[in-house]
mmCIF file of C-alpha atoms in Angstrom:
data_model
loop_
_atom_site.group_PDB
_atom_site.id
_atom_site.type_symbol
_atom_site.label_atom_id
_atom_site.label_comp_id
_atom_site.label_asym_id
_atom_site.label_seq_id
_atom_site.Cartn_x
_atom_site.Cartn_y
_atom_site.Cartn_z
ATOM 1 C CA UNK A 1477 107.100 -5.953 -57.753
ATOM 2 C CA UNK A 1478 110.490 -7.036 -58.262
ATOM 3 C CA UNK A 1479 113.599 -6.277 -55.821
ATOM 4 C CA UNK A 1480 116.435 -4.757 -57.535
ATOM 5 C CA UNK A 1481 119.819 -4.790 -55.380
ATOM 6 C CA UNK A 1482 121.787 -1.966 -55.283
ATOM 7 C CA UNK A 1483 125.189 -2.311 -57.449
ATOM 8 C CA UNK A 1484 127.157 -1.404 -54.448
ATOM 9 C CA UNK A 1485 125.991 -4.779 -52.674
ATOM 10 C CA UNK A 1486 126.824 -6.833 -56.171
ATOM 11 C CA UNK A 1487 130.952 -6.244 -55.222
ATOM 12 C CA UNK A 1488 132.703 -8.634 -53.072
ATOM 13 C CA UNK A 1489 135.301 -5.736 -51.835
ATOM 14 C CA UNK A 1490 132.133 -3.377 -51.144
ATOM 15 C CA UNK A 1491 130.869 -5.890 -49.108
ATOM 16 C CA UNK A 1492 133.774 -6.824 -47.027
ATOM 17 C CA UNK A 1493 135.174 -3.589 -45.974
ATOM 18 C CA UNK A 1494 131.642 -2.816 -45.538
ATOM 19 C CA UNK A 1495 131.294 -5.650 -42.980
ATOM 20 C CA UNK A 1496 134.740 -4.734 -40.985
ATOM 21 C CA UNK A 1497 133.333 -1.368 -40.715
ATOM 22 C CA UNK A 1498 130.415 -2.308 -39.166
ATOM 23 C CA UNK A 1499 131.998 -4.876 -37.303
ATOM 24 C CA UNK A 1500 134.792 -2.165 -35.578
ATOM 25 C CA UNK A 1501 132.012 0.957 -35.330
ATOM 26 C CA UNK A 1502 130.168 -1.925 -33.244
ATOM 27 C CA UNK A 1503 133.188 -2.883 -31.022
ATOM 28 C CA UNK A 1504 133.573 1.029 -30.612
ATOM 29 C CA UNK A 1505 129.758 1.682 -29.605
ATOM 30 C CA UNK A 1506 129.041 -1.198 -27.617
ATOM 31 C CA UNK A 1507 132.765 -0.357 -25.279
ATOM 32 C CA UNK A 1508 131.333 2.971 -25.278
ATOM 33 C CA UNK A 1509 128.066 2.347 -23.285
ATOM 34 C CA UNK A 1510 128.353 3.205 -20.017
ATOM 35 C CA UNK A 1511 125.052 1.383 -18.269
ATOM 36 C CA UNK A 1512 125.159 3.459 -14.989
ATOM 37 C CA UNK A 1513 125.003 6.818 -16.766
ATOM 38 C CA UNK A 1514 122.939 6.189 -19.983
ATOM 39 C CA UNK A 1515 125.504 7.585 -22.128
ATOM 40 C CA UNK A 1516 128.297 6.925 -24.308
ATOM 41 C CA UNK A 1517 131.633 7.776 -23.301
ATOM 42 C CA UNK A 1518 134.996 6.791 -25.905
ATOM 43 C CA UNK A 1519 138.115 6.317 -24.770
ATOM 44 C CA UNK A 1520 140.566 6.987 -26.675
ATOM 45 C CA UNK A 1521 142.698 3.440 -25.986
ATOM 46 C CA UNK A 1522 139.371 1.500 -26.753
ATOM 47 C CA UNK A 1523 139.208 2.968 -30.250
ATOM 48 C CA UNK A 1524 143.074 2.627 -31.250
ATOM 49 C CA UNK A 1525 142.655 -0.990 -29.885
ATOM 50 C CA UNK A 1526 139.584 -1.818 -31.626
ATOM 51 C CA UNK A 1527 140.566 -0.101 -34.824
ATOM 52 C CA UNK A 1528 144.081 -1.919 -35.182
ATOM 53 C CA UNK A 1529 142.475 -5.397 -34.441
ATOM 54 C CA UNK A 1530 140.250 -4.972 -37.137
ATOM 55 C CA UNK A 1531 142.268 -3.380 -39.310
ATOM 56 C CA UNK A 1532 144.843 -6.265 -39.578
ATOM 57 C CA UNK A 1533 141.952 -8.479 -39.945
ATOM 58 C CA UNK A 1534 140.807 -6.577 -42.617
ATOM 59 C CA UNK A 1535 144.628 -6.857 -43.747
ATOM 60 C CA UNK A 1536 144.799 -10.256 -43.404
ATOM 61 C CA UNK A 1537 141.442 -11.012 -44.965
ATOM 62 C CA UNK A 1538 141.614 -8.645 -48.015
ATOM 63 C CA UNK A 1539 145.190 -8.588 -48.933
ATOM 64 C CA UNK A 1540 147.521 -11.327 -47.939
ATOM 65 C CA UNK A 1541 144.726 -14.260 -47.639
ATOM 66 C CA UNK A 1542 143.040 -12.858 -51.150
ATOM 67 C CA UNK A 1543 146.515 -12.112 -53.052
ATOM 68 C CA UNK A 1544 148.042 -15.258 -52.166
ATOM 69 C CA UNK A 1545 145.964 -18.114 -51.247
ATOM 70 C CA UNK A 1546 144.172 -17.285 -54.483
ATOM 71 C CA UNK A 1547 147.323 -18.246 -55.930
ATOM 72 C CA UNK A 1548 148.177 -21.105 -54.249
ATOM 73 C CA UNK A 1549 151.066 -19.355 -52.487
ATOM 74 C CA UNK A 1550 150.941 -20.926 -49.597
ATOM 75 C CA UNK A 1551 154.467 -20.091 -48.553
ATOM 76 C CA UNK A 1552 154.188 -16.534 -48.837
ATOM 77 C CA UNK A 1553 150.516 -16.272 -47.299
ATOM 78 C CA UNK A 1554 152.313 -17.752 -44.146
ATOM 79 C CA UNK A 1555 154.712 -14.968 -44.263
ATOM 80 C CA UNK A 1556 152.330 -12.478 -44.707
ATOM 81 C CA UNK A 1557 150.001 -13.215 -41.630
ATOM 82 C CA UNK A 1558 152.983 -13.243 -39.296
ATOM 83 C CA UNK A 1559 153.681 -9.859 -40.640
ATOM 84 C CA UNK A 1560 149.912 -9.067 -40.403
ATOM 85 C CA UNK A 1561 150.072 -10.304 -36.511
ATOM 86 C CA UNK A 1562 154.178 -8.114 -36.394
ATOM 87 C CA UNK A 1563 151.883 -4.784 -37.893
ATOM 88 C CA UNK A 1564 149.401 -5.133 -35.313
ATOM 89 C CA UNK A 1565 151.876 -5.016 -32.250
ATOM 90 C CA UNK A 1566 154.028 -2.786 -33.547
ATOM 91 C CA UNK A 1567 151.256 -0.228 -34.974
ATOM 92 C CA UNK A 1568 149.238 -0.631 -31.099
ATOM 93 C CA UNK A 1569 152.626 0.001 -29.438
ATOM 94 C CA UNK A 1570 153.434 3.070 -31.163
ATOM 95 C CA UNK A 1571 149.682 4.394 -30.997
ATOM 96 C CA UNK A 1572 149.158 3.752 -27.239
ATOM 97 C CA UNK A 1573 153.317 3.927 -26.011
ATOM 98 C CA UNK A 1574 154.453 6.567 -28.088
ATOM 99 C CA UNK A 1575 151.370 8.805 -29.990
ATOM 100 C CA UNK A 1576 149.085 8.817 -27.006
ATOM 101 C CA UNK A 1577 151.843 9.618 -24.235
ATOM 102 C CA UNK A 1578 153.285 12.653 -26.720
ATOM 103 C CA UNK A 1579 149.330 13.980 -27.017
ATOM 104 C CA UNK A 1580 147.289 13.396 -23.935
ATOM 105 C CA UNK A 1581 150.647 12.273 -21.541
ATOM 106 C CA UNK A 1582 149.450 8.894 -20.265
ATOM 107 C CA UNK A 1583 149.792 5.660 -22.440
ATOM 108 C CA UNK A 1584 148.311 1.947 -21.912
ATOM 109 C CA UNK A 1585 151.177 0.158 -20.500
ATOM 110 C CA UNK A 1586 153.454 1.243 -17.939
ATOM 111 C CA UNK A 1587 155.923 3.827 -20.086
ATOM 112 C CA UNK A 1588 158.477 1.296 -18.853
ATOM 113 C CA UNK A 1589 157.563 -1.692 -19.944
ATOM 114 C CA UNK A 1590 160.310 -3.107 -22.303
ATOM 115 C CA UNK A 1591 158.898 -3.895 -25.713
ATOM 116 C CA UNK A 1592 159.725 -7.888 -26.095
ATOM 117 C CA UNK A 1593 157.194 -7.687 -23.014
ATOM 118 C CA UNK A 1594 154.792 -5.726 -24.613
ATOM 119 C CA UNK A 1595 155.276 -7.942 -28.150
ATOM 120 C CA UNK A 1596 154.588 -11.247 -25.964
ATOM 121 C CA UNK A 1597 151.855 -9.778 -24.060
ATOM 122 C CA UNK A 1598 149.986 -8.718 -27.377
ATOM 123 C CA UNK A 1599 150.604 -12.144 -29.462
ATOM 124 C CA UNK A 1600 146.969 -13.312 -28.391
ATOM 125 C CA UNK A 1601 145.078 -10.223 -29.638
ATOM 126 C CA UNK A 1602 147.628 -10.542 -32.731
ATOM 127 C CA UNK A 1603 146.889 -13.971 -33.388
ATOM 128 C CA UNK A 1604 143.525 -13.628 -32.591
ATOM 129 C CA UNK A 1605 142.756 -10.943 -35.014
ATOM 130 C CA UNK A 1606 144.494 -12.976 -37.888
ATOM 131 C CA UNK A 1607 142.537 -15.763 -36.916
ATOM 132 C CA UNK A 1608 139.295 -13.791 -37.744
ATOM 133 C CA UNK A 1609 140.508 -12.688 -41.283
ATOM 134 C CA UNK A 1610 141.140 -16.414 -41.866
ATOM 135 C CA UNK A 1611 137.880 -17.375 -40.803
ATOM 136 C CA UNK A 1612 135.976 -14.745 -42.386
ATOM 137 C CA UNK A 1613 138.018 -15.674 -45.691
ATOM 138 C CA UNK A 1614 137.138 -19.296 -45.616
ATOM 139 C CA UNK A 1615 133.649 -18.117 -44.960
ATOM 140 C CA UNK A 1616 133.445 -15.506 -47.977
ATOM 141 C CA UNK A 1617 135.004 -18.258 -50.378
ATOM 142 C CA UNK A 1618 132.601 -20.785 -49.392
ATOM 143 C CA UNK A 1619 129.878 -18.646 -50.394
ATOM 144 C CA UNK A 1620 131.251 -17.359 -53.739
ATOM 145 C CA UNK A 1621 131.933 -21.197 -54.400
ATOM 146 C CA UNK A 1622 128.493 -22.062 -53.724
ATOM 147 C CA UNK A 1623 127.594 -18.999 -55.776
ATOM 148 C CA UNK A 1624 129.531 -20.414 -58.160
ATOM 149 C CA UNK A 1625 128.498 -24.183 -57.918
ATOM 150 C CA UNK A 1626 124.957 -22.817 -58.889
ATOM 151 C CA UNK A 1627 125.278 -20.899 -61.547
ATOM 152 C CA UNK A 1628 127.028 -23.688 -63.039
ATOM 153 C CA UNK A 1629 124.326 -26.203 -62.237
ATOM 154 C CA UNK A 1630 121.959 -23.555 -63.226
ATOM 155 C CA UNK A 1631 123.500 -23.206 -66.610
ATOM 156 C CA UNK A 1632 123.817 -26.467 -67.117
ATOM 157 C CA UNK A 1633 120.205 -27.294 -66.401
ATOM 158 C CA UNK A 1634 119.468 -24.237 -68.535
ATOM 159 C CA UNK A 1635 120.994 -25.727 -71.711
ATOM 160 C CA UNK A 1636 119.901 -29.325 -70.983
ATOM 161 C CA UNK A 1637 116.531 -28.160 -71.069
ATOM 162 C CA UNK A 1638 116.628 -25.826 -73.876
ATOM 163 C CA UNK A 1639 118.150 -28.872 -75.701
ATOM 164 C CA UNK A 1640 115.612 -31.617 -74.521
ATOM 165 C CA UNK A 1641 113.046 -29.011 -75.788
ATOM 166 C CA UNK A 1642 114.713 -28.459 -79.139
ATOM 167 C CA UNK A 1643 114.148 -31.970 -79.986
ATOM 168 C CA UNK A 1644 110.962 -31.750 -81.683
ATOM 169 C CA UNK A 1645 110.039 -35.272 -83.826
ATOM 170 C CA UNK A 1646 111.063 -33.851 -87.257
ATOM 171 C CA UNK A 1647 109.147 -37.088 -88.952
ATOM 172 C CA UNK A 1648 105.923 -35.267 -87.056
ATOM 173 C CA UNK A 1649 106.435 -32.133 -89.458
ATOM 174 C CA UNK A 1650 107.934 -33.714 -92.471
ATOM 175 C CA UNK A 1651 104.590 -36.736 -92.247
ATOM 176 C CA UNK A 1652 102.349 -33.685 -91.555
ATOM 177 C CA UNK A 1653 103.760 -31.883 -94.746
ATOM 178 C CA UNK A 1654 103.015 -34.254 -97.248
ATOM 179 C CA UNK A 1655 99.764 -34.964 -95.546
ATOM 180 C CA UNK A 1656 98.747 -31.423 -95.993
ATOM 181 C CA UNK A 1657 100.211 -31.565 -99.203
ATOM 182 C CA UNK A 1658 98.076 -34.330 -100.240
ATOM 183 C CA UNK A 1659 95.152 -32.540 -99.105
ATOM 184 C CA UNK A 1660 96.219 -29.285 -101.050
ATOM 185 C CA UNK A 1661 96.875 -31.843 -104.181
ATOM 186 C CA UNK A 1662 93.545 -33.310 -104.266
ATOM 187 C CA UNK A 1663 91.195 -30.444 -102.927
ATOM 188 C CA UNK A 1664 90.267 -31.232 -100.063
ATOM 189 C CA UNK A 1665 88.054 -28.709 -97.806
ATOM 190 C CA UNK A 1666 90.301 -30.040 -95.113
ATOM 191 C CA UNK A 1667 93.916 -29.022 -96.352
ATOM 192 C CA UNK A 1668 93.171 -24.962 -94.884
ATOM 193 C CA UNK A 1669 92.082 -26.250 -91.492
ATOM 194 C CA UNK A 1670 95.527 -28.621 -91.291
ATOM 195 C CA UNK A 1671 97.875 -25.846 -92.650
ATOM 196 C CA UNK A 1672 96.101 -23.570 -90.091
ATOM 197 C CA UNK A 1673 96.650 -25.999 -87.182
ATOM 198 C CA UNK A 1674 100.362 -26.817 -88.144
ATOM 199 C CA UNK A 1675 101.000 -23.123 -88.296
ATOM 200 C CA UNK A 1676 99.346 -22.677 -84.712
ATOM 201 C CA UNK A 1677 101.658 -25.466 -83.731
ATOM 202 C CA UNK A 1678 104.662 -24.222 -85.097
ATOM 203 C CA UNK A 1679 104.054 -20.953 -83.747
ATOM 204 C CA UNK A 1680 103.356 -22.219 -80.432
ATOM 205 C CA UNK A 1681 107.016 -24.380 -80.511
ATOM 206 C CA UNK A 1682 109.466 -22.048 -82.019
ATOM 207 C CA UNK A 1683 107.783 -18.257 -80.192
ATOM 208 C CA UNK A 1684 104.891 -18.869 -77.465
ATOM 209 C CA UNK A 1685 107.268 -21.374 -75.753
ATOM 210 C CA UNK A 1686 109.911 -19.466 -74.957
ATOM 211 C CA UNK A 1687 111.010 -15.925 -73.017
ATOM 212 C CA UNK A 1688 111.933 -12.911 -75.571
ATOM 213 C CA UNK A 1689 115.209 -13.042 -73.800
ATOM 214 C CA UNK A 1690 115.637 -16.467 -75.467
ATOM 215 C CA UNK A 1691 115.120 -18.145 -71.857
ATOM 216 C CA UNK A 1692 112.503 -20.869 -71.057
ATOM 217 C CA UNK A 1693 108.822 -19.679 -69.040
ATOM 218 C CA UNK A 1694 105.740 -20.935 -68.163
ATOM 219 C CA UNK A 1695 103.000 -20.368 -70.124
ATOM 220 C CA UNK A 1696 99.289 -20.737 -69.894
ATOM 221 C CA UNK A 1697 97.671 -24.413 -69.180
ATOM 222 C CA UNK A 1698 94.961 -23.661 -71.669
ATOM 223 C CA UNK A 1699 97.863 -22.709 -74.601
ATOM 224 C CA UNK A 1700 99.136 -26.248 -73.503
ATOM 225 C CA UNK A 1701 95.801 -27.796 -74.389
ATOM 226 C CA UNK A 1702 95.513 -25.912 -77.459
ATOM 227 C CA UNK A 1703 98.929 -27.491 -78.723
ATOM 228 C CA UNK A 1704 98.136 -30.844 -77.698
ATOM 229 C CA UNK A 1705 94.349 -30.798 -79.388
ATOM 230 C CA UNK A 1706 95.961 -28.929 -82.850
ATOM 231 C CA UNK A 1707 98.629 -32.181 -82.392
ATOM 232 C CA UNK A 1708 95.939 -34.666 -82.231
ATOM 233 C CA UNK A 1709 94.165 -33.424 -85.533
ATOM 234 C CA UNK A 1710 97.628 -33.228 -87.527
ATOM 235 C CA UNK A 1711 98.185 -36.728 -86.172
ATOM 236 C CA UNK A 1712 95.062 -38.080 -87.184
ATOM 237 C CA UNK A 1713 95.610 -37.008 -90.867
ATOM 238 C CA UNK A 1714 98.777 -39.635 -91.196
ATOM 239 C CA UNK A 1715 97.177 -42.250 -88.478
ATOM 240 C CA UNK A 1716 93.498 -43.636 -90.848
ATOM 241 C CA UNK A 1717 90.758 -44.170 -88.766
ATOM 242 C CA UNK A 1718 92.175 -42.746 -85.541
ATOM 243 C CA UNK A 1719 89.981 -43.336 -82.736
ATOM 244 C CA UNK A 1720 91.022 -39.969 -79.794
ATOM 245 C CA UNK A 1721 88.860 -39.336 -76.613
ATOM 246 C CA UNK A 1722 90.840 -36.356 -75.526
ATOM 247 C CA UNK A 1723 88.495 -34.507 -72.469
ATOM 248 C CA UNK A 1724 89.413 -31.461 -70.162
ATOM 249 C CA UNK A 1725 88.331 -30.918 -66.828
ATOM 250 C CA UNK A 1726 89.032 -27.726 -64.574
ATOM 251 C CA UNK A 1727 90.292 -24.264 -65.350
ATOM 252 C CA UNK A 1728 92.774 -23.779 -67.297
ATOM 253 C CA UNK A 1729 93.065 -20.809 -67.469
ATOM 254 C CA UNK A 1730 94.260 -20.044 -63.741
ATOM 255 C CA UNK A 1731 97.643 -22.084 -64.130
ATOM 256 C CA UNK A 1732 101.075 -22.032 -65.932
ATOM 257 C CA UNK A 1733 102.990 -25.128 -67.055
ATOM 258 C CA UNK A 1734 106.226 -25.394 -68.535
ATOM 259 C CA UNK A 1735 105.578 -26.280 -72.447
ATOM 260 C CA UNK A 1736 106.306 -28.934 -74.573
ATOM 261 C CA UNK A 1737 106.016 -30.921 -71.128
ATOM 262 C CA UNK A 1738 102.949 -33.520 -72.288
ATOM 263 C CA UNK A 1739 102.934 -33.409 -75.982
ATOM 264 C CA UNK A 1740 105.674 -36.555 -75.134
ATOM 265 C CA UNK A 1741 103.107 -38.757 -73.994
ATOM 266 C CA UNK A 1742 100.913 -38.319 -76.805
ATOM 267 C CA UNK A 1743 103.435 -38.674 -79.231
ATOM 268 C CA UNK A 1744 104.269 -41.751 -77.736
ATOM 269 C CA UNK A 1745 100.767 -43.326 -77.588
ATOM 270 C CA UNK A 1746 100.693 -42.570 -81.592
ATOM 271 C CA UNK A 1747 103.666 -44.137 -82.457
ATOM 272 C CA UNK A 1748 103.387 -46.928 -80.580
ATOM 273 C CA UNK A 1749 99.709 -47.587 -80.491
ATOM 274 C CA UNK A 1750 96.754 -49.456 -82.396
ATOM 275 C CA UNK A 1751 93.973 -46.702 -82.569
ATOM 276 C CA UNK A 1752 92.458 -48.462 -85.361
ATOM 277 C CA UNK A 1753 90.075 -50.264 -83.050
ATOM 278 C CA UNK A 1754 86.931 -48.217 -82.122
ATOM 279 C CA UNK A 1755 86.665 -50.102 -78.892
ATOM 280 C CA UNK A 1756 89.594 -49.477 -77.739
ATOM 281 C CA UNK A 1757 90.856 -45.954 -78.491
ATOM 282 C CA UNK A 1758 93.458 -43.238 -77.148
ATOM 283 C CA UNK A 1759 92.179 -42.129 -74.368
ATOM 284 C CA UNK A 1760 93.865 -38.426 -73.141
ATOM 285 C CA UNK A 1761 92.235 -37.428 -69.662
ATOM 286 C CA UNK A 1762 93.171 -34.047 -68.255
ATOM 287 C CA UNK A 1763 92.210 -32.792 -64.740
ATOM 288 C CA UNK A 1764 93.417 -29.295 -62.907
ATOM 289 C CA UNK A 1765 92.091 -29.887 -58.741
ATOM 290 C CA UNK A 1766 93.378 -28.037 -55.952
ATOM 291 C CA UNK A 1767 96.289 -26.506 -58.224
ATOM 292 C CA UNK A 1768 97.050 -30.279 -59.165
ATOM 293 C CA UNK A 1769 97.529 -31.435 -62.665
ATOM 294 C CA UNK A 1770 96.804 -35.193 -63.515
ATOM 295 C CA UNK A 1771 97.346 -36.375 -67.057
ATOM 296 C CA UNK A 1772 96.391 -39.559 -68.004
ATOM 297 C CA UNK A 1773 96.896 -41.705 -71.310
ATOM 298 C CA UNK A 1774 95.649 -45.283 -72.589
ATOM 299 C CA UNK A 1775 95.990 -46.731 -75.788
ATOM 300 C CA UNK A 1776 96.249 -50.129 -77.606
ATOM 301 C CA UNK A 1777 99.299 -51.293 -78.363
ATOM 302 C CA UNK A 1778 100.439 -52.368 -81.938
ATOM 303 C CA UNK A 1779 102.090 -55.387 -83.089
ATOM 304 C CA UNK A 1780 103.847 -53.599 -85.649
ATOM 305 C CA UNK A 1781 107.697 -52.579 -85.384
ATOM 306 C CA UNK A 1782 108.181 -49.279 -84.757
ATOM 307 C CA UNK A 1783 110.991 -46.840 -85.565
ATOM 308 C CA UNK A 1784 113.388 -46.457 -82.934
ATOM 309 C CA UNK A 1785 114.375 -43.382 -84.454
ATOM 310 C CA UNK A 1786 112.869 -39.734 -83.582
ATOM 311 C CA UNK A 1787 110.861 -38.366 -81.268
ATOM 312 C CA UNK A 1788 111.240 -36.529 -78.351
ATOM 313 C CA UNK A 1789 110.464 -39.949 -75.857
ATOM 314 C CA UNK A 1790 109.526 -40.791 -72.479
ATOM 315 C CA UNK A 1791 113.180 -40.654 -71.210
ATOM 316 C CA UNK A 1792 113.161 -37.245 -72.255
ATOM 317 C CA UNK A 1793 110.060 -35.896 -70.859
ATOM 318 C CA UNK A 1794 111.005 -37.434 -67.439
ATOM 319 C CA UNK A 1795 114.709 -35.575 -67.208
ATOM 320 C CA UNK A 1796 112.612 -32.761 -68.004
ATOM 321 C CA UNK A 1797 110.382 -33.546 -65.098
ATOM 322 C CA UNK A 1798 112.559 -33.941 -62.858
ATOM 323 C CA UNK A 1799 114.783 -30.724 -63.761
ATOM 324 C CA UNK A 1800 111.841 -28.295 -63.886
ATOM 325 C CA UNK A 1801 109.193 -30.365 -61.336
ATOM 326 C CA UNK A 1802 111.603 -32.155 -58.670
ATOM 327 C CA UNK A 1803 109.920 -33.715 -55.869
ATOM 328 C CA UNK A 1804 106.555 -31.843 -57.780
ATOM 329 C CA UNK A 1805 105.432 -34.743 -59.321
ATOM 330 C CA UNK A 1806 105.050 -38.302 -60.058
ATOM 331 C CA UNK A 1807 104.636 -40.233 -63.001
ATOM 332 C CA UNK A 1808 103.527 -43.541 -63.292
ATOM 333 C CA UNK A 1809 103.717 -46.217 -66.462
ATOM 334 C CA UNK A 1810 102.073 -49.491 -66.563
ATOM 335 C CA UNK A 1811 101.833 -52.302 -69.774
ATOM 336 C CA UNK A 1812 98.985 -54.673 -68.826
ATOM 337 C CA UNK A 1813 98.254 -57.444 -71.831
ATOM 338 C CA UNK A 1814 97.909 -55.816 -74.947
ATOM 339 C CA UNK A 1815 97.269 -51.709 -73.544
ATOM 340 C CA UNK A 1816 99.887 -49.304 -72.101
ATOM 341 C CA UNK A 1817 98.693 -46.648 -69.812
ATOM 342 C CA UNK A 1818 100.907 -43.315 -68.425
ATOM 343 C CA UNK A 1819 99.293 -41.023 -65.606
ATOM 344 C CA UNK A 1820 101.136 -37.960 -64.546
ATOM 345 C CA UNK A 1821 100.588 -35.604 -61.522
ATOM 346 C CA UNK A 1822 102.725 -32.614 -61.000
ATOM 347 C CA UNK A 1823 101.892 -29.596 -58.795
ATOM 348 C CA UNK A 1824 101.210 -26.593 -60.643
#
């Protein structure tokens, strides 16, 4: 079941005059309360108070902080919160002084009381209600730049992996080609079985390993395994006398992985290795426990020199790793005399 958020709670101004609301119909309730009687009783000078502090925080938040400081107008954002703290003395005065004495004949000061002495008096809760507006400003931006920070990293990851997955070893496909070509040229019984395979692969790369919405998923463990076996028997048509022990152990069926993610390691052990020698083969050892993945590979090395070009490469698998599996996993590489062995372990 997925959680959809209502569109109101998706706008920044919804949210904030939302909050002041809240926050002045709780000033309002709570002054209200009257413990000894069990009731709630308003004064009238409790809600003018209440709503003109938060309306110049409001004020100050939404208008002058948001139109200027967003502009770097740092000049003018000054100006405006001294008028922000003026509005609020002058608007209490003439509620409480003037409206209140004209309507119910009693105000909150003495009638008397000269106005510089009701403007000094007042600064605090002026200041004080500016002050909030500031600090529920700095608040709101740091979250929208946080917001921000990850979407960025989030899109950034997203194309970095979409771009370490898009690089597929094209001498794999074009070496496969004229193998199956080769096949197809002289007969063999062997050349539908390979074209079959490559197209399972193929299929697997460019549509199984990826969201309709063009986005990267998980997919199935055992689809993994598929890929990597069909690999192994396209690889073994260009690599004569290929010697692969390539075992499976646990279900997997009951996990996801994200794809392309081991095919890196085995691409490596056939470019790089000697699988010539029967007594020393590729070994590929895969184990699901406890939700825990462990891949492990050993091969022969070859004296030859290899191609530096192509190929997706270890470098590239672990980036990958460490985008899509951080602190999930570890991988381990060791050369010991003439083998080279990589073991993997990621949480699944």
């Amino acid at each position: 079941m997925t959680l959809r958020i209502p569109a109101f709670f998706n706008n920044r101004t919804h949210i904030r005059n939302l909050l002041y609301l809240t926050l002045w119909a709780t000033m309002v309730l709570l002054n209200a309360e009257d413990p000894k009687k069990h009731a709630l009783i308003f004064n009238p000078l409790e809600i003018s108070f209440s709503l003109t502090f938060w309306v110049a925080a409001w004020f100050e938040h939404a208008v002058v902080l948001t139109h200027f400081l967003n502009r770097r107008q740092i000049g003018w954002a000054f100006l405006g919160s001294v008028g922000v703290i003026a509005g609020f003395i002058v608007t209490r005065y003439l509620l409480e002084q003037v409206l209140y004495w004209h309507l119910f004949g009693f105000t909150n000061y003495d009638p008397n009381v000269s106005k510089l002495a009701y403007a000094w008096d007042n600064r605090f809760y002026a200041i004080y209600a500016a002050g909030l507006g500031l600090a529920f400003k700095v608040i709101e931006d740091w979250f929208v730049h946080q917001q921000e920070r990850n979407e960025l990293v989030n899109e950034r990851n997203t194309a970095e992996l979409a771009f370490l997955k898009s690089q597929v070893n094209p001498h794999f496909l074009f070496n496969t080609l004229n193998n199956i070509y080769s096949l197809a040229y002289t007969k063999s019984d062997d050349a539908p079985g390979a074209i079959l395979k490559l197209s399972e692969l193929m299929r697997y790369m460019l549509y199984d390993s990826n969201e309709p919405n063009g986005g990267t998923g998980r997919v199935p463990l055992s689809k993994e395994v598929n890929y990597l076996k069909n690999y192994v028997e396209l690889e073994k048509l260009r690599v004569a006398n290929a010697n692969v022990l390539f075992s499976v152990e646990g279900n997997t069926d009951l996990f996801r992985i994200e794809p392309l993610l081991l095919v890196s390691f085995v691409e490596n052990a056939f470019k790089h290795g000697d699988l010539a020698d029967p007594n020393q083969p590729l070994v590929l050892d895969l184990s699901v426990r406890n939700g825990r993945l462990r891949f492990d590979t050993l091969n022969k090395k070859a004296n030859r020199q290899t191609d530096a070009a192509g190929g997706i490469g270890l470098t590239n698998v672990q980036r990958r790793l460490a985008l899509l599996y951080p602190d999930q996993h570890t991988l381990h590489i060791t050369t010991d005399g003439d083998s080279y062995a990589c073991s993997l372990e990621l949480s699944l």
